[in-house]
Coordinates of C-alpha atoms in Angstrom, one line a residue:
X1 CA 111.2 123.6 44.3
X2 CA 114.8 123.9 45.5
X3 CA 117.8 122.3 43.7
X4 CA 117.8 119.2 46.0
X5 CA 114.1 118.5 45.3
X6 CA 114.7 118.9 41.6
X7 CA 117.6 116.5 41.8
X8 CA 115.6 113.9 43.7
X9 CA 112.6 114.3 41.4
X10 CA 114.9 113.8 38.4
X11 CA 116.6 110.7 40.1
X12 CA 113.2 109.1 40.7
X13 CA 111.9 109.7 37.2
X14 CA 115.0 108.3 35.5
X15 CA 115.2 105.1 37.5
X16 CA 112.8 102.2 38.4
X17 CA 112.3 101.9 42.2
X18 CA 114.5 98.8 42.1
X19 CA 117.4 100.3 40.2
X20 CA 117.2 103.6 42.2
X21 CA 117.4 101.7 45.4
X22 CA 120.4 99.7 44.2
X23 CA 122.1 102.8 43.0
X24 CA 121.5 104.7 46.2
X25 CA 122.8 101.7 48.2
X26 CA 126.0 101.7 46.1
X27 CA 126.5 105.4 46.6
X28 CA 126.3 105.0 50.4
X29 CA 128.5 102.0 50.4
X30 CA 131.0 104.1 48.4
X31 CA 130.9 107.0 50.9
X32 CA 131.4 104.7 53.9
X33 CA 134.2 102.8 52.1
X34 CA 136.1 106.0 51.3
X35 CA 135.7 107.2 54.9
X36 CA 136.8 103.8 56.3
X37 CA 139.9 103.5 54.0
X38 CA 141.0 107.1 54.7
X39 CA 140.6 106.4 58.5
X40 CA 142.7 103.2 58.2
X41 CA 145.4 104.7 56.0
X42 CA 145.6 107.6 58.3
X43 CA 146.1 105.5 61.4
X44 CA 148.5 103.2 59.6
X45 CA 151.0 106.0 59.2
X46 CA 151.1 106.6 62.9
X47 CA 151.1 102.9 63.9
X48 CA 152.9 100.1 62.2
X49 CA 150.6 97.0 62.4
X50 CA 153.7 94.7 62.4
X51 CA 154.8 96.1 65.7
X52 CA 151.8 94.9 67.8
X53 CA 149.8 91.8 68.5
X54 CA 148.1 92.1 65.1
X55 CA 151.3 91.4 63.2
X56 CA 150.9 88.9 60.5
X57 CA 153.3 86.3 61.8
X58 CA 151.2 86.0 64.8
X59 CA 147.8 86.2 63.2
X60 CA 148.9 83.6 60.7
X61 CA 148.7 81.0 63.4
X62 CA 144.9 81.2 63.2
X63 CA 145.1 79.5 59.8
X64 CA 144.5 75.7 59.7
X65 CA 147.7 73.7 59.0
X66 CA 146.3 72.5 55.6
X67 CA 145.5 76.0 54.3
X68 CA 147.9 75.6 51.4
X69 CA 147.2 78.1 48.6
X70 CA 145.1 80.3 50.8
X71 CA 148.0 80.7 53.2
X72 CA 150.4 81.6 50.4
X73 CA 147.9 84.2 49.1
X74 CA 147.5 85.8 52.5
X75 CA 151.2 85.8 53.0
X76 CA 151.6 87.6 49.7
X77 CA 149.1 90.3 50.6
X78 CA 150.1 90.8 54.2
X79 CA 153.0 92.7 55.8
X80 CA 154.4 96.2 55.9
X81 CA 153.4 98.0 52.7
X82 CA 151.3 95.3 51.4
X83 CA 148.4 96.0 53.7
X84 CA 148.6 99.7 52.7
X85 CA 148.5 98.8 49.0
X86 CA 145.4 96.6 49.6
X87 CA 143.7 99.5 51.4
X88 CA 144.6 101.9 48.6
X89 CA 142.9 99.5 46.2
X90 CA 139.9 99.4 48.5
X91 CA 139.8 103.2 48.5
X92 CA 140.0 103.3 44.7
X93 CA 137.1 100.8 44.4
X94 CA 134.9 102.8 46.8
X95 CA 135.7 106.0 44.9
X96 CA 134.6 104.4 41.6
X97 CA 131.1 104.0 43.1
X98 CA 130.9 107.8 43.6
X99 CA 132.1 108.9 40.1
X100 CA 131.0 106.4 37.4
X101 CA 127.7 106.1 35.6
X102 CA 124.9 103.8 36.9
X103 CA 125.3 101.3 34.1
X104 CA 129.0 101.3 34.0
X105 CA 130.8 97.9 34.1
X106 CA 133.3 99.6 36.3
X107 CA 130.7 99.7 39.1
X108 CA 130.4 95.9 39.0
X109 CA 134.2 95.5 39.1
X110 CA 134.4 98.1 41.9
X111 CA 131.8 96.4 44.1
X112 CA 133.4 92.9 43.6
X113 CA 136.8 94.4 44.4
X114 CA 135.5 96.3 47.4
X115 CA 133.8 93.3 48.8
X116 CA 136.9 91.1 48.3
X117 CA 139.3 93.5 49.8
X118 CA 137.0 94.1 52.8
X119 CA 136.9 90.3 53.4
X120 CA 140.7 90.3 53.1
X121 CA 141.0 92.9 55.9
X122 CA 139.5 90.4 58.3
X123 CA 142.6 88.2 58.1
X124 CA 144.2 90.7 60.4
X125 CA 141.6 93.1 61.8
X126 CA 138.8 90.8 62.7
X127 CA 139.2 91.5 66.4
X128 CA 139.0 95.3 65.7
X129 CA 135.8 95.2 63.6
X130 CA 132.4 96.2 65.1
X131 CA 128.8 95.8 64.2
X132 CA 128.9 98.6 61.6
X133 CA 131.8 97.0 59.8
X134 CA 130.0 93.7 59.7
X135 CA 126.8 95.1 58.4
X136 CA 128.6 97.2 55.8
X137 CA 130.2 94.0 54.5
X138 CA 126.8 92.3 54.1
X139 CA 125.6 95.4 52.2
X140 CA 128.6 95.3 49.9
X141 CA 128.1 91.6 49.3
X142 CA 124.5 91.9 48.5
X143 CA 125.1 94.9 46.2
X144 CA 127.9 93.0 44.4
X145 CA 125.7 90.0 43.8
X146 CA 122.9 92.1 42.5
X147 CA 125.3 93.8 40.1
X148 CA 126.6 90.4 38.9
X149 CA 123.0 89.3 38.4
X150 CA 122.6 92.1 35.7
X151 CA 119.1 93.0 35.1
X152 CA 117.5 90.0 36.6
X153 CA 114.8 91.5 38.9
X154 CA 114.6 88.3 41.0
X155 CA 118.3 88.3 41.9
X156 CA 118.1 92.1 42.7
X157 CA 115.0 91.7 44.9
X158 CA 116.6 88.7 46.7
X159 CA 119.7 90.8 47.4
X160 CA 117.7 93.8 48.7
X161 CA 115.8 91.5 51.0
X162 CA 119.0 89.9 52.1
X163 CA 120.4 93.4 53.0
X164 CA 117.1 94.3 54.7
X165 CA 117.0 91.2 56.8
X166 CA 120.7 91.5 57.8
X167 CA 120.0 95.1 58.9
X168 CA 116.9 94.2 60.9
X169 CA 118.7 91.3 62.5
X170 CA 121.5 93.6 63.6
X171 CA 119.1 95.9 65.3
X172 CA 117.1 93.1 66.9
X173 CA 120.2 91.3 68.2
X174 CA 121.6 94.5 69.6
X175 CA 118.3 95.5 71.3
X176 CA 117.3 92.2 72.9
X177 CA 120.9 91.5 74.0
X178 CA 120.8 94.9 75.9
X179 CA 117.3 94.1 77.2
X180 CA 118.7 91.0 78.8
X181 CA 121.4 93.0 80.6
X182 CA 120.6 94.5 84.1
X183 CA 122.9 97.5 83.5
X184 CA 120.9 98.7 80.5
X185 CA 117.6 98.2 82.3
X186 CA 118.9 100.2 85.3
X187 CA 120.4 102.9 83.1
X188 CA 124.0 102.4 84.3
X189 CA 125.3 101.0 81.0
X190 CA 125.2 104.3 79.0
X191 CA 127.3 106.4 81.4
X192 CA 129.7 103.4 81.5
X193 CA 130.1 103.4 77.9
X194 CA 130.5 107.2 77.7
X195 CA 133.4 107.1 80.1
X196 CA 135.5 104.6 78.0
X197 CA 138.4 105.8 75.9
X198 CA 137.3 104.0 72.8
X199 CA 133.6 104.9 72.7
X200 CA 133.5 107.7 75.3
X201 CA 132.9 111.4 75.3
X202 CA 133.8 113.5 78.4
X203 CA 131.1 116.0 77.6
X204 CA 128.4 113.4 77.2
X205 CA 129.5 111.5 80.3
X206 CA 129.4 114.6 82.5
X207 CA 125.9 115.3 81.2
X208 CA 124.8 111.7 81.9
X209 CA 126.1 111.9 85.5
X210 CA 124.6 115.2 86.1
X211 CA 121.1 114.2 84.7
X212 CA 120.8 110.5 85.6
X213 CA 117.1 110.3 84.8
X214 CA 117.6 111.7 81.3
X215 CA 120.5 109.2 80.9
X216 CA 118.2 106.3 81.9
X217 CA 115.5 107.5 79.6
X218 CA 118.0 107.7 76.8
X219 CA 119.2 104.1 77.5
X220 CA 115.6 102.9 77.5
X221 CA 114.9 104.7 74.3
X222 CA 117.9 103.0 72.6
X223 CA 116.7 99.5 73.8
X224 CA 113.2 100.1 72.7
X225 CA 114.2 101.6 69.4
X226 CA 116.5 98.6 68.5
X227 CA 114.0 96.1 69.6
X228 CA 111.1 97.8 67.9
X229 CA 112.6 99.0 64.6
X230 CA 112.2 95.6 62.8
X231 CA 108.6 95.5 63.8
X232 CA 107.9 99.1 62.9
X233 CA 109.4 98.8 59.5
X234 CA 106.7 96.4 58.3
X235 CA 103.8 97.8 60.4
X236 CA 100.9 99.6 58.8
X237 CA 101.7 98.0 55.4
X238 CA 105.2 99.7 55.4
X239 CA 103.8 103.1 55.9
X240 CA 105.7 103.6 59.2
X241 CA 109.1 102.8 57.5
X242 CA 110.0 106.4 56.6
X243 CA 109.5 107.9 60.0
X244 CA 111.2 104.8 61.6
X245 CA 114.3 105.1 59.4
X246 CA 114.5 108.9 60.0
X247 CA 114.5 108.3 63.8
X248 CA 117.1 105.5 63.5
X249 CA 119.3 107.7 61.3
X250 CA 119.1 110.6 63.8
X251 CA 120.2 108.1 66.5
X252 CA 123.2 107.0 64.5
X253 CA 124.1 110.6 63.6
X254 CA 124.1 111.5 67.4
X255 CA 126.2 108.5 68.3
X256 CA 128.7 109.3 65.6
X257 CA 129.1 112.8 66.9
X258 CA 129.2 111.9 70.6
X259 CA 131.4 108.8 70.3
X260 CA 133.6 109.8 67.4
X261 CA 132.5 107.0 65.1
X262 CA 133.3 108.2 61.7
X263 CA 131.8 105.4 59.6
X264 CA 129.1 104.3 62.0
X265 CA 126.4 106.5 60.5
X266 CA 127.1 105.7 56.9
X267 CA 127.5 101.9 57.5
X268 CA 124.0 101.6 59.0
X269 CA 122.2 104.0 56.6
X270 CA 123.7 102.2 53.7
X271 CA 121.1 99.5 54.4
X272 CA 118.2 102.0 54.6
X273 CA 117.3 102.1 50.9
X274 CA 116.9 98.3 51.0
X275 CA 114.8 98.6 54.2
X276 CA 112.6 101.3 52.6
X277 CA 112.2 99.3 49.4
X278 CA 111.3 96.0 51.1
X279 CA 108.9 97.7 53.4
X280 CA 107.1 99.3 50.5
X281 CA 107.1 95.9 48.7
X282 CA 105.7 94.1 51.7
X283 CA 103.1 96.9 52.1
X284 CA 102.0 96.6 48.5
X285 CA 101.6 92.8 48.8
X286 CA 99.7 93.0 52.0
X287 CA 97.4 95.5 50.3
X288 CA 96.9 93.1 47.4
X289 CA 96.0 90.3 49.7
X290 CA 93.5 92.5 51.6
X291 CA 91.5 93.2 48.4

């Protein structure tokens, strides 16, 4: 048994399945939060947000005229230097999740702070967020509520089911919306995405153009995987979940490398502990009903 197997065995023995799932979720949230904040802080040094269309005086017009105290709070936390301080706080909160003990009150404070500061980011960067950011926020929110619920098993299970359902919904919506598009069915969508500046890869694009049948098969596999994952997770009394999540994780890892999406992999996999837990819970209940 190697060192990783020993560590995993020790982790399982010292935690209940529920607490182990919540702790692993928090660690993945912390990793993604650190990566996200470092990426944002790095780009902020090369681009002043107050010099473009996302500058706060312009974004402030989205607020209703009767915002009152909310508007004053957002004014106080927005602008050159203030955004950076909020992001540093977000980085600190994510880091706490990686270095503190499992029963530390600091973890609860860190999760609440991370969730609040992530919500605060949307006052300016809502247009720049994508599906991974939105799912990560739901995982943060569910984890924070579970922590605030203390050792209440019902609250923890409700939060894990919430995370699981949000994740399966994100896959299903992505898959069935692609299925409705003729470009995805014909295989043209994937090369089109790979040639873009934001999500593209010159090497992957050249490969897709050189081998169109392979590209079409890959596009079909993406659509089938996203549509089918929610069903596979709970098939065969949850026994198909590990292989399904492994396949989905490999897909996200490949995308992260090809498209340069640093937090894409961690954001989606942060929901996987909850998915595995709820699939097992569903399987055990199905088995009980069958007897």
